[in-house]
XYZ file of N, CA and C in Angstrom:
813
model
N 30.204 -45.666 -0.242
C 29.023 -45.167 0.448
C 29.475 -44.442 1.712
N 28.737 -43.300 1.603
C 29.217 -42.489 2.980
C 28.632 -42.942 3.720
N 29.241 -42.934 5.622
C 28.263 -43.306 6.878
C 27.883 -41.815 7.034
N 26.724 -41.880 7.578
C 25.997 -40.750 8.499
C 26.011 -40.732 9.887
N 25.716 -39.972 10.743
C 25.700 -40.057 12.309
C 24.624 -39.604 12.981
N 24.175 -39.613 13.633
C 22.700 -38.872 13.940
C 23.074 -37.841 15.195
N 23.014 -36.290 14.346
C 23.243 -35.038 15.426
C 22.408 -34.801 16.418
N 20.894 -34.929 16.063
C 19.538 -34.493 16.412
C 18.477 -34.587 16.066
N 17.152 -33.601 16.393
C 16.101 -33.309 15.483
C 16.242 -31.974 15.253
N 15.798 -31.791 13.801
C 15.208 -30.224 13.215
C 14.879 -29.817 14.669
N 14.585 -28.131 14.323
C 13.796 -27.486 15.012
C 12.241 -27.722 15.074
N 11.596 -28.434 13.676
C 9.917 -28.786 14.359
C 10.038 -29.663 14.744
N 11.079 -30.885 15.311
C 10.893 -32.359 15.786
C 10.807 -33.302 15.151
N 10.877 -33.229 13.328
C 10.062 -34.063 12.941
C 10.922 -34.827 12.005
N 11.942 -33.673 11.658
C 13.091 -34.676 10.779
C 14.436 -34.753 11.689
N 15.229 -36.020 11.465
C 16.447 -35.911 11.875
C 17.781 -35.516 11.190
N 18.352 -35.062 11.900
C 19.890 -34.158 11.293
C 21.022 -35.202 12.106
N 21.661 -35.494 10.410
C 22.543 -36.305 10.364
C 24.029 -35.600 10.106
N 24.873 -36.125 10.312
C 26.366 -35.969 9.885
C 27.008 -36.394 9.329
N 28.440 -36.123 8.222
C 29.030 -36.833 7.556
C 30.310 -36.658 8.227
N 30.467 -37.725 8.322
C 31.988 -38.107 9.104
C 33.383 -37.546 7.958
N 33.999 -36.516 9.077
C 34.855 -35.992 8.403
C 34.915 -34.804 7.545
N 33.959 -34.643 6.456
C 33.612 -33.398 6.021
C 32.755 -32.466 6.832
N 31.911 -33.078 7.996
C 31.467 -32.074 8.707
C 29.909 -31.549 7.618
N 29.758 -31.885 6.316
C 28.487 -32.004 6.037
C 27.242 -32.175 6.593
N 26.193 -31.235 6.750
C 24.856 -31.845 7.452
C 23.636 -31.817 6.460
N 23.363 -33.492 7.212
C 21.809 -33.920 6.231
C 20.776 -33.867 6.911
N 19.431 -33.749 6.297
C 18.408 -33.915 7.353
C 17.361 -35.042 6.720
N 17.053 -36.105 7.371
C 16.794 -37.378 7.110
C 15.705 -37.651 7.906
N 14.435 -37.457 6.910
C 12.352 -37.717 6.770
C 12.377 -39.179 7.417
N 11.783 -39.241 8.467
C 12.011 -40.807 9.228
C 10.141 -41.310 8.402
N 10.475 -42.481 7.705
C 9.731 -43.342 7.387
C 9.269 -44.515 7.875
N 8.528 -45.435 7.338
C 8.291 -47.179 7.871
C 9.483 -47.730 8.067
N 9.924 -47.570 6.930
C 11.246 -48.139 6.829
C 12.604 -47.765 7.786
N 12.172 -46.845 7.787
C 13.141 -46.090 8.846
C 13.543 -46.941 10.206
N 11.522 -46.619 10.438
C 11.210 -47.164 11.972
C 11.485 -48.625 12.010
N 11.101 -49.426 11.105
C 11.320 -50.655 11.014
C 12.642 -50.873 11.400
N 13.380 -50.328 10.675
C 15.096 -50.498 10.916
C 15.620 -50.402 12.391
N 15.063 -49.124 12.904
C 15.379 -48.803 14.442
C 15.087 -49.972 15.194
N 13.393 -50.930 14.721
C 13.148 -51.827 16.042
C 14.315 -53.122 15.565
N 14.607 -53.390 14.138
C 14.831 -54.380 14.051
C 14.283 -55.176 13.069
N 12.767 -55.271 12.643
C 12.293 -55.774 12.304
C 12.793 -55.630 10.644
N 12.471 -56.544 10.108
C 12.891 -57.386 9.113
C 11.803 -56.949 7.727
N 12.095 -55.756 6.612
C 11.146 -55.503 5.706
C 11.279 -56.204 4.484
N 9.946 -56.860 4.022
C 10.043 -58.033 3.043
C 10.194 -56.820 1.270
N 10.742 -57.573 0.623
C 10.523 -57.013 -0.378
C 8.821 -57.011 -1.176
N 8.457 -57.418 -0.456
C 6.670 -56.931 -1.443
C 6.080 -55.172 -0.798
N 6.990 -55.077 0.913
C 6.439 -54.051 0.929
C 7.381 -52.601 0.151
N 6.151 -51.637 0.374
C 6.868 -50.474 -0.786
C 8.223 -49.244 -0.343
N 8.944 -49.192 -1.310
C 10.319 -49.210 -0.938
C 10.374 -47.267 -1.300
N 10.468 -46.104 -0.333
C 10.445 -45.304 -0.858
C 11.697 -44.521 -0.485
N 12.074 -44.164 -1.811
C 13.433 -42.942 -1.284
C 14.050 -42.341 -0.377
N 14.457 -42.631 0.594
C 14.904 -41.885 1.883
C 15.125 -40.148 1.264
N 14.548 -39.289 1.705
C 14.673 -37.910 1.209
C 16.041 -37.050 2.534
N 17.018 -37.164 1.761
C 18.266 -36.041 1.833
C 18.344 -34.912 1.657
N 18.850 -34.085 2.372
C 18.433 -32.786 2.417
C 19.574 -31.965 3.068
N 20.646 -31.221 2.576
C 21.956 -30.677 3.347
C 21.271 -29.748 3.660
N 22.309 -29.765 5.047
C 21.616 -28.779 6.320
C 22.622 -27.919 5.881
N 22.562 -26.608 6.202
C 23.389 -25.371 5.827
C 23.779 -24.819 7.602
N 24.460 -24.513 7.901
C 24.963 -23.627 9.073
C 24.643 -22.230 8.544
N 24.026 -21.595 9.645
C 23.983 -20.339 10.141
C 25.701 -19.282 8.944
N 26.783 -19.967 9.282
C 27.385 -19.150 8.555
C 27.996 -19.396 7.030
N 27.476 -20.496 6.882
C 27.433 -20.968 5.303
C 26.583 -20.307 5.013
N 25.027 -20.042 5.126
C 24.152 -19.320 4.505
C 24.534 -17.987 4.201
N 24.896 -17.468 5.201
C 25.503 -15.777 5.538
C 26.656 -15.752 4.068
N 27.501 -16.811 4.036
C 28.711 -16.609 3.168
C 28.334 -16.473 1.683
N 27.054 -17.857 1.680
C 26.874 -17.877 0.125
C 25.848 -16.593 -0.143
N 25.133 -15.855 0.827
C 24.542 -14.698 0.568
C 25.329 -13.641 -0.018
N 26.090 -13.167 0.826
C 27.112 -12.331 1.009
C 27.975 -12.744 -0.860
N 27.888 -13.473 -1.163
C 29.068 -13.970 -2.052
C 27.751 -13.532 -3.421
N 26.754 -13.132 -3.432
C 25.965 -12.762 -4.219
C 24.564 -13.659 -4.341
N 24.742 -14.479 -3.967
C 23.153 -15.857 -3.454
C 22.162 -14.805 -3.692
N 20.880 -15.372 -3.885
C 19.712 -14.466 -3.050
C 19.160 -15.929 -2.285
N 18.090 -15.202 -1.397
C 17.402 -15.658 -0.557
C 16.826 -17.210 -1.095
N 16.156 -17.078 -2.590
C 15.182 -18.121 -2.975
C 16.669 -18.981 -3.657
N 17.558 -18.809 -3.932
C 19.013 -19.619 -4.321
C 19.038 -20.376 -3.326
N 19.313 -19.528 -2.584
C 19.694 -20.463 -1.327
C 18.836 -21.557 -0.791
N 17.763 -21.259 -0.479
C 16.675 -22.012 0.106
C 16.581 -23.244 -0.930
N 16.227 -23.139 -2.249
C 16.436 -23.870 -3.371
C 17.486 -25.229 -3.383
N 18.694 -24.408 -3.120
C 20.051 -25.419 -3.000
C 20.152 -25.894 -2.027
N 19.829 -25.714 -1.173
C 19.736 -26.072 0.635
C 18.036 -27.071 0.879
N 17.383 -26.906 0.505
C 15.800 -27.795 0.410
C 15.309 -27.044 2.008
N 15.588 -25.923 2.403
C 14.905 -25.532 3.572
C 14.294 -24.511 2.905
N 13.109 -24.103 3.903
C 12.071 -22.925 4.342
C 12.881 -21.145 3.688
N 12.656 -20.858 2.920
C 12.434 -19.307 2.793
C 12.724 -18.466 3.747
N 11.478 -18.530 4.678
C 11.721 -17.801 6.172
C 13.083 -18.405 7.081
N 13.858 -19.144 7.013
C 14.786 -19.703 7.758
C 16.459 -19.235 7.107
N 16.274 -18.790 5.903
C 17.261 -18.211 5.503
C 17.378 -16.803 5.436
N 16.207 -16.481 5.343
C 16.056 -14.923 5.682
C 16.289 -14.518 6.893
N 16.262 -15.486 7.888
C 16.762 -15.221 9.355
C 17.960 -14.757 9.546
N 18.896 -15.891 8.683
C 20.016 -15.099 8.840
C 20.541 -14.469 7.628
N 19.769 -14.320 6.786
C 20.901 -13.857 5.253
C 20.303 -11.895 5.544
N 19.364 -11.425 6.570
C 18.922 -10.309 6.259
C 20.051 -8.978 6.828
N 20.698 -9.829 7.659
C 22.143 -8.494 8.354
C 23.139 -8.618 7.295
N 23.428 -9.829 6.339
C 24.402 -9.705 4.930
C 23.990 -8.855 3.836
N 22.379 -8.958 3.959
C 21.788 -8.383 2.489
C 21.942 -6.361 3.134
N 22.112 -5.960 4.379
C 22.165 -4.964 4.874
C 23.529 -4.793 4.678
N 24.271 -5.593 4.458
C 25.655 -4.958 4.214
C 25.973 -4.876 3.346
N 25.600 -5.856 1.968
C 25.674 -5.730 0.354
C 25.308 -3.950 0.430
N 23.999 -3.985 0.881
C 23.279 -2.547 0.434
C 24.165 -1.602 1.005
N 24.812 -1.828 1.786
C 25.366 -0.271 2.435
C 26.957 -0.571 1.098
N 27.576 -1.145 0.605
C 28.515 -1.524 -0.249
C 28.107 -1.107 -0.783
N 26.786 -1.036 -1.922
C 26.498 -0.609 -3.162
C 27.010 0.682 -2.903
N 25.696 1.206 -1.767
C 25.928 3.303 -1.719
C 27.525 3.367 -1.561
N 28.490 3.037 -0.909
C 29.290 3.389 -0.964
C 30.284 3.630 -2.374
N 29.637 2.840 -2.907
C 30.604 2.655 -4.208
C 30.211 3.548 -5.088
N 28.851 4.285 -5.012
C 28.139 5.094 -5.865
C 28.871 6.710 -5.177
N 29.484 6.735 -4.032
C 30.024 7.875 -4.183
C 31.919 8.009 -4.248
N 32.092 6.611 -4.755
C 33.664 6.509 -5.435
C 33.906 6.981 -6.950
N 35.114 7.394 -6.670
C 35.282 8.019 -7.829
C 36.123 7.123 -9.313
N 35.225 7.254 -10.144
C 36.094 5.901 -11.391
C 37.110 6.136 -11.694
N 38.002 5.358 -12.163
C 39.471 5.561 -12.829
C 39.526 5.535 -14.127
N 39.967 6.795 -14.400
C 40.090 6.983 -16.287
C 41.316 6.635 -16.435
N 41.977 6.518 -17.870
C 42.757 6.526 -18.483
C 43.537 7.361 -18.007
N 43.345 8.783 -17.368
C 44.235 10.097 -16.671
C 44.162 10.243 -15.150
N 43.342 9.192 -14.900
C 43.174 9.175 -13.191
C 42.396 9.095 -12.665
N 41.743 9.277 -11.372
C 40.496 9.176 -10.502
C 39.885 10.590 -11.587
N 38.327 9.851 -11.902
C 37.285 11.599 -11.981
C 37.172 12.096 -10.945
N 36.892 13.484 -11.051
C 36.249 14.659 -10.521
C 34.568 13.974 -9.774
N 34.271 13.549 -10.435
C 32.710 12.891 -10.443
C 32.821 11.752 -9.855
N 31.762 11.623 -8.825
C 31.347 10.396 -8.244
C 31.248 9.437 -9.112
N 30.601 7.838 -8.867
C 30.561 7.389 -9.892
C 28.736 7.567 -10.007
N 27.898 7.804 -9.321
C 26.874 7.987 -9.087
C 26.568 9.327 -10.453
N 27.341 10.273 -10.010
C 27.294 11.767 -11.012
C 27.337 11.141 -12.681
N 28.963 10.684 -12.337
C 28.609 9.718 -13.697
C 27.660 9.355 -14.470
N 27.382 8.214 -14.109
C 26.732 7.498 -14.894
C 25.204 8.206 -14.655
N 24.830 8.831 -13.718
C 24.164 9.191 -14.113
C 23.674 10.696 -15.007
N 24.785 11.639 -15.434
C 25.086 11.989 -16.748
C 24.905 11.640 -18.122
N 25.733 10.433 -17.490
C 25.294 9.076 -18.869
C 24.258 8.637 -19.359
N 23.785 8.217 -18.927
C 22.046 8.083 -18.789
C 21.223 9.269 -19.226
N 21.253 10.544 -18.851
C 20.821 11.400 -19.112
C 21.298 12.000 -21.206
N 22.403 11.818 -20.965
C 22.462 11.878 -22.209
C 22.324 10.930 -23.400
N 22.267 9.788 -22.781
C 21.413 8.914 -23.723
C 19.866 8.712 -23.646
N 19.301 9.892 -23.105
C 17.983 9.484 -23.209
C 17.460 8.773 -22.598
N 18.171 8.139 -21.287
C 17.529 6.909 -20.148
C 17.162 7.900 -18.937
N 16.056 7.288 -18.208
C 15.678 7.620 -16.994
C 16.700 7.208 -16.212
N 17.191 8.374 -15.200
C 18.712 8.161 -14.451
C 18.364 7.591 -12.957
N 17.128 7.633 -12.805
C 16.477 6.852 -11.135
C 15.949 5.669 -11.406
N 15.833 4.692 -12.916
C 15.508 3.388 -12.523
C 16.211 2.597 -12.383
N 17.943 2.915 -12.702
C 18.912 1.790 -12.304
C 18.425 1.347 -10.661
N 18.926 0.098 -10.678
C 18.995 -0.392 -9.536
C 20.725 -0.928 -9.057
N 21.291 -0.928 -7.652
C 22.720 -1.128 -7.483
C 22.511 -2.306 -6.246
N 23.576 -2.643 -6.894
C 23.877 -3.965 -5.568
C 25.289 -4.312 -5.782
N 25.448 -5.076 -4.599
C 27.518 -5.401 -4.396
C 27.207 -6.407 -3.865
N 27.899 -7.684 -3.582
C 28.966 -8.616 -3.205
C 29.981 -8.948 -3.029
N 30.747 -9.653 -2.247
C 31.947 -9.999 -1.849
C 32.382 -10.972 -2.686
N 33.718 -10.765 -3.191
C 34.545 -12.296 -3.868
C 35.452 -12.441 -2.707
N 35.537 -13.867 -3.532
C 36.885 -14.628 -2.531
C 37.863 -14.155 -2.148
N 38.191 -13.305 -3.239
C 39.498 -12.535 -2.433
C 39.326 -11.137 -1.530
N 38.082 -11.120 -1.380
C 38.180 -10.156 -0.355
C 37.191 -8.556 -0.773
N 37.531 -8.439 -2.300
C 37.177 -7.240 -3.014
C 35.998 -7.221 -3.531
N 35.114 -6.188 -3.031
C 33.597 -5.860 -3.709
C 33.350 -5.952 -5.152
N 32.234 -5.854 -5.805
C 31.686 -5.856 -7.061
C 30.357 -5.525 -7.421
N 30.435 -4.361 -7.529
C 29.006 -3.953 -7.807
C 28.190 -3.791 -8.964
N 27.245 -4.199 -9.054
C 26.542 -4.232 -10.153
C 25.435 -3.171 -10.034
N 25.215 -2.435 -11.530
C 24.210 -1.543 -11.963
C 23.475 -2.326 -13.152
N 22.510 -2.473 -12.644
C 21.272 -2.648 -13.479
C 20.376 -1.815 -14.452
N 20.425 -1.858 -15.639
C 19.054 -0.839 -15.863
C 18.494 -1.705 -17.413
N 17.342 -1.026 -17.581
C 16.943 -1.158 -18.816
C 16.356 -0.329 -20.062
N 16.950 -0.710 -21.139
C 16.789 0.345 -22.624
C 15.783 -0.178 -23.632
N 14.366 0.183 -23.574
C 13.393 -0.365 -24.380
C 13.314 -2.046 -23.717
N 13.366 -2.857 -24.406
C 13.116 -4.058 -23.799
C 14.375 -5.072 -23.533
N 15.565 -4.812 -23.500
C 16.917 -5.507 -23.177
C 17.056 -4.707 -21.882
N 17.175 -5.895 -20.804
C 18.211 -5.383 -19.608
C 19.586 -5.847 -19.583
N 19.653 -4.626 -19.062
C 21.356 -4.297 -19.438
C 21.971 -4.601 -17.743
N 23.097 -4.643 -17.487
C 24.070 -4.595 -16.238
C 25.405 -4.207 -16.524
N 26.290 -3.533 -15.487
C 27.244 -3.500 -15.850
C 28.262 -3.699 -14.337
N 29.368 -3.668 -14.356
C 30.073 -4.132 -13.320
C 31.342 -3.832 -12.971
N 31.582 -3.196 -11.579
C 32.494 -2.271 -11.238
C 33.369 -2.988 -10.277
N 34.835 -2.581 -10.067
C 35.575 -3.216 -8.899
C 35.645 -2.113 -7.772
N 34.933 -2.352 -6.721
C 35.174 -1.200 -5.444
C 35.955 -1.236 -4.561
N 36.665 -0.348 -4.674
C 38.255 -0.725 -3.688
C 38.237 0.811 -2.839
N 37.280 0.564 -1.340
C 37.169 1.313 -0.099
C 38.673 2.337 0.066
N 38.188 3.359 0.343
C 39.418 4.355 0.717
C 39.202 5.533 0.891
N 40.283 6.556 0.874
C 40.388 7.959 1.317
C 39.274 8.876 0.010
N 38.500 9.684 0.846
C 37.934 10.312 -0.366
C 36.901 9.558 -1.595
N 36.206 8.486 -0.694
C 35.359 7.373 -1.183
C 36.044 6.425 -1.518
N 36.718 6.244 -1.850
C 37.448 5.435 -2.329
C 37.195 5.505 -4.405
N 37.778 4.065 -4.824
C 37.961 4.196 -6.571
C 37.003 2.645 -6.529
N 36.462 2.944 -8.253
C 35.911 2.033 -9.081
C 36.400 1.843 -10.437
N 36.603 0.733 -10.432
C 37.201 0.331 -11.891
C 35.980 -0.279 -12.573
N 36.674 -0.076 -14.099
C 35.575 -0.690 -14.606
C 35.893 -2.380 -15.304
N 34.878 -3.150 -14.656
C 34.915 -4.286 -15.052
C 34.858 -5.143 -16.316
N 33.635 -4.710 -16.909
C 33.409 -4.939 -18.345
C 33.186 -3.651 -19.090
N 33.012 -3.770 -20.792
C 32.745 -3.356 -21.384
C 31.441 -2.483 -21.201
N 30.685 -2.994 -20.774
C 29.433 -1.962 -20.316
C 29.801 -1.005 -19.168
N 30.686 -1.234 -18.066
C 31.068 -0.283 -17.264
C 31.440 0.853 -17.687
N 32.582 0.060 -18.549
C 33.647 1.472 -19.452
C 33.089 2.382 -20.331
N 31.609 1.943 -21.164
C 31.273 2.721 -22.208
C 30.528 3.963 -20.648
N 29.790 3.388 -19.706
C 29.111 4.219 -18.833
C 30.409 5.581 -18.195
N 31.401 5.227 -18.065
C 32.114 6.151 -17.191
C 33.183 6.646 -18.454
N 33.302 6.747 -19.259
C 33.522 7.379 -20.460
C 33.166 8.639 -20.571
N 34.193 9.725 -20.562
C 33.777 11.064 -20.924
C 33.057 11.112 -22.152
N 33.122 10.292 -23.238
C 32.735 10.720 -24.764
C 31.105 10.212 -24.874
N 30.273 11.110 -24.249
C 28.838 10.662 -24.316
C 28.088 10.639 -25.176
N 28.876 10.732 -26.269
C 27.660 10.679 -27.769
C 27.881 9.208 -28.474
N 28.876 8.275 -27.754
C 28.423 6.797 -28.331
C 27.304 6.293 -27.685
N 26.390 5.271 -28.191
C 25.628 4.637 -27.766
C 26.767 3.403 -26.915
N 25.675 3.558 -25.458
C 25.805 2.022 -24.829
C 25.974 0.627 -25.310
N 24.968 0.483 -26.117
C 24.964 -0.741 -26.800
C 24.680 -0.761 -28.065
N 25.853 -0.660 -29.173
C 25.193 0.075 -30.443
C 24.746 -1.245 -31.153
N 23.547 -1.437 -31.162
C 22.579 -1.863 -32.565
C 22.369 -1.574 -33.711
N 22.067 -2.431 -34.676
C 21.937 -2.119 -36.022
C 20.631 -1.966 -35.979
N 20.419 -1.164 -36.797
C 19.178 -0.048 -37.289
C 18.381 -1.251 -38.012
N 16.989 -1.252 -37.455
C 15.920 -2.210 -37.963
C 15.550 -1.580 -38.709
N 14.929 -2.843 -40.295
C 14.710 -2.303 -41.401
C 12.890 -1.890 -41.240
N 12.652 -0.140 -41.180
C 11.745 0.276 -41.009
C 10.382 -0.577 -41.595
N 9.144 -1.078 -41.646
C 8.487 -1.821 -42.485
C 8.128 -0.858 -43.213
N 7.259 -0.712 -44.159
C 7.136 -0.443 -45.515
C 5.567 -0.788 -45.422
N 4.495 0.883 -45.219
C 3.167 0.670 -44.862
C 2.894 1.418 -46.190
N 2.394 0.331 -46.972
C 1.302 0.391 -47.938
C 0.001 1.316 -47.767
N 0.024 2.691 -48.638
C -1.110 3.462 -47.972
C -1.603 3.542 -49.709
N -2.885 2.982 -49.425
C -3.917 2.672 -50.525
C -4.121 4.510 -51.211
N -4.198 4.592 -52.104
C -4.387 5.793 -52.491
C -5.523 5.916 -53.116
N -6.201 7.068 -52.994
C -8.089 7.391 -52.801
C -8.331 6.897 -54.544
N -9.372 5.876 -54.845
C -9.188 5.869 -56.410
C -10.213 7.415 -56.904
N -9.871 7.766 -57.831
C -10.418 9.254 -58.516
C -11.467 8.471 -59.681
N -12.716 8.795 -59.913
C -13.481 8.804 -60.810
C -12.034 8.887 -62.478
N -12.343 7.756 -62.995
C -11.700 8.460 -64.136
C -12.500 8.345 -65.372
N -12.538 10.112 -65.808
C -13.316 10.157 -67.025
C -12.909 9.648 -68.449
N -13.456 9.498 -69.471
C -12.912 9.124 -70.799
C -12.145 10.398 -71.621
N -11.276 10.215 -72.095
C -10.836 11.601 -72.765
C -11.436 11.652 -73.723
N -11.668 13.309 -73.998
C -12.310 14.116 -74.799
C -11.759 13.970 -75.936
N -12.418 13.200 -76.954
C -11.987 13.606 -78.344
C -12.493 14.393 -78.693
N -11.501 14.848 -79.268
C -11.292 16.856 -79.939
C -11.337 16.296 -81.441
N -12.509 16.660 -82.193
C -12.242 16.672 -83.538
C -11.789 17.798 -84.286
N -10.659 17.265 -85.143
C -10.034 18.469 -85.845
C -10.339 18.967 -87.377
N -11.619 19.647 -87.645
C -12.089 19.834 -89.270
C -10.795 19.940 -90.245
N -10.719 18.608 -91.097
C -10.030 18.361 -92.269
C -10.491 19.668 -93.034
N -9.075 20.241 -93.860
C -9.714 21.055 -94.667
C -10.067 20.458 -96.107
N -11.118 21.526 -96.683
C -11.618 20.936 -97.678
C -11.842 22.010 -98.733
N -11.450 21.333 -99.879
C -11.197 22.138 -101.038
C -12.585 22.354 -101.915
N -13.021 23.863 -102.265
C -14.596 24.386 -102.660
C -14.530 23.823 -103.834
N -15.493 23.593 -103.496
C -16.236 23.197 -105.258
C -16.262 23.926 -106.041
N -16.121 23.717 -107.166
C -16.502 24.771 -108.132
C -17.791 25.171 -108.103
N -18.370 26.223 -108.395
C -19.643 26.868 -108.505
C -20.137 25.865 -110.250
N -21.398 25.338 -110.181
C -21.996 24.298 -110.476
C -22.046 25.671 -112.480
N -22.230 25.256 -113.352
C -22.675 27.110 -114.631
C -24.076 26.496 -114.405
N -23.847 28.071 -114.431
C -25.652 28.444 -114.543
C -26.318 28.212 -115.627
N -26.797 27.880 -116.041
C -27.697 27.297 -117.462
C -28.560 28.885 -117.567
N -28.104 29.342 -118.727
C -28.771 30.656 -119.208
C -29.638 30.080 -120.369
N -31.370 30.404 -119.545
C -32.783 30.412 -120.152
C -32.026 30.622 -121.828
N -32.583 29.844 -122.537
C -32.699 30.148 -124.003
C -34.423 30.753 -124.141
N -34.182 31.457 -124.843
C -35.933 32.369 -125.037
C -36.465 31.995 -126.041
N -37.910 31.179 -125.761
C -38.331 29.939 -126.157
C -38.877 30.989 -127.531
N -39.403 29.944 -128.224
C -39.720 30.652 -129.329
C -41.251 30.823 -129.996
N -41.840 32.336 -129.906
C -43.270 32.198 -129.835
C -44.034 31.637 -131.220
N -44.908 31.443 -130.943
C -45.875 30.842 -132.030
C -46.882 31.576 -132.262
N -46.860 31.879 -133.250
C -47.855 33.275 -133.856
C -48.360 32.300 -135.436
N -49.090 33.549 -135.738
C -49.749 33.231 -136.932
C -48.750 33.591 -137.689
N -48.659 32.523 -139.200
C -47.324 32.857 -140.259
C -47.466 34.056 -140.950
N -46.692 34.495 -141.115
C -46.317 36.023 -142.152
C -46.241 35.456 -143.386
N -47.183 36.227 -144.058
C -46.930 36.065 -145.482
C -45.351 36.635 -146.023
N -45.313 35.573 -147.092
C -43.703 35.566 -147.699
C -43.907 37.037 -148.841
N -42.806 37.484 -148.502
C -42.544 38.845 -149.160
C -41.963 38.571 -150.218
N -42.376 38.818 -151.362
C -41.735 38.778 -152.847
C -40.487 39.383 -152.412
N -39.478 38.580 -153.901
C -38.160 39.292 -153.923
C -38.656 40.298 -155.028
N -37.518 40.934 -155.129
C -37.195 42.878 -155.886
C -37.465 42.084 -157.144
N -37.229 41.045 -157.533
C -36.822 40.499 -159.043
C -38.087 40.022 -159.451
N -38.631 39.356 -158.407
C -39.762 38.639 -158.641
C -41.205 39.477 -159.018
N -41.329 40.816 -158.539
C -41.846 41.694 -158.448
C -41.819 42.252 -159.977
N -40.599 42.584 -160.425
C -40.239 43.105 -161.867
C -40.613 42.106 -162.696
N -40.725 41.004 -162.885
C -40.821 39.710 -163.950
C -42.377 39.509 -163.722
N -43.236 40.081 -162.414
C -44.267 39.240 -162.279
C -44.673 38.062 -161.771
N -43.669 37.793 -160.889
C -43.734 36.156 -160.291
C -44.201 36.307 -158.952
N -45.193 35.385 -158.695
C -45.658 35.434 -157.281
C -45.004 34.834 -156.455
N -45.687 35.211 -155.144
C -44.778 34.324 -154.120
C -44.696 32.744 -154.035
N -45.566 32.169 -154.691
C -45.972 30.693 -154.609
C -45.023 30.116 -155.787
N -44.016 31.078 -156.358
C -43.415 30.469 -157.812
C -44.488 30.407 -158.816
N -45.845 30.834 -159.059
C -45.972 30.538 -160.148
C -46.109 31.769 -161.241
N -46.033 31.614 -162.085
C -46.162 33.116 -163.348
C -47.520 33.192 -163.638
């Protein structure tokens, strides 16, 4: 168990700021019943209620500045530290003025190719780049920080349809802006003379497939076409030729024969 020491009060009076012996750590320590009880002496039974002493590391003026500076933001800090918003912005706002003046600077350094420093800022760059991929070249956003060892790092922000992208440069101050290297893979595709690769190449989504109903058409019945079978003529039916009926008259007397005449014989046969 660590001892604590008692430095002071906060600035509103109301909590006390403690110390850790040796590391130089600062806490700030919510005075309770229990607290007070302790200070007079008095003796707290276990029935009464026992609540958490609330701990809280105090940050120095140049710890805040460092972990800003080192890339923090404002609500990080305050977060990890359990203080006020406005109390870190007090002092993190002359670091966040110097990140920003780092970024611009680095935007007019020149990148290192494969053949040497470009001709081109890195600002000209990439924003070329951008332009030829079809991105708006004024919504990146730039920012820098300090690493441990001393050397900047700036980051470019932007975004392509709905993925945000970043990428990340090493800025090393000097004659003639100084140079930027490129950090990752997204740096390098940006400061790349060969501007017809994509940034971030994706595979091609499978287009969907829109079903378009097609108008239904009245459909009529087909026309049967009848085709006349041929047909073989009849014979012509014979004509039935009138027989010429036979008239009925009064009988003709029978004409003797030549012989009958000579002998005397009548027509009736008798002599």
């Amino acid at each position: 168990m660590r001892e604590l020491k008692v430095v002071g009060l906060d600035v509103d009076g109301k909590r006390i700021i403690c110390e850790a012996d040796g590391s130089g750590e600062k806490f700030i320590l919510r005075p309770d019943d229990r607290l007070r009880a302790a200070v007079r002496g008095d003796h707290v039974g276990s029935s009464q209620p026992r609540d958490d002493v609330e701990v809280q590391i105090m940050l120095r003026p140049k710890e805040i500045q460092s972990r800003i500076r080192a890339g923090a933001s404002v609500e990080q800090v305050a977060h990890a530290s359990g203080v006020d918003v406005a109390r870190v912005e007090r002092f993190a706002h002359p670091v966040l003025l110097e990140r920003s003046r780092a970024a611009e600077l680095a935007t007019a350094a020149h990148p290192v190719l494969p053949d040497g420093p470009s001709v081109l800022t890195l600002l000209e760059t990439v924003t070329t780049a951008l332009i030829a991929r079809g991105l708006d070249p004024d919504a990146p956003t730039w920012d820098a920080w300090r690493n441990e060892d001393g050397r900047w790092t700036v980051q470019l922000a932007w975004q392509a349809g709905l993925s945000d992208n970043v990428a990340h440069f090493r800025f090393t101050p000097g004659a003639h802006g100084g140079t930027v290297t490129a950090f990752d893979d997204a740096a390098s595709e940006l400061i790349d003379p060969n501007f017809t690769r994509p940034l971030r190449p994706v595979a091609a989504l499978p287009q969907p497939r829109l079903e378009v109903e097609e108008p239904m058409l009245p459909i009529e019945p087909p026309v049967q076409v009848s085709v006349p079978e041929p047909t073989t003529e009849a014979a012509p039916e014979p004509v039935a030729t009138p027989q010429p009926k036979a008239r009925k008259g009064k009988p003709h007397p029978a004409v003797p024969a030549w012989e009958d005449v000579l002998l005397g014989v009548r027509s009736s046969g008798q002599r």
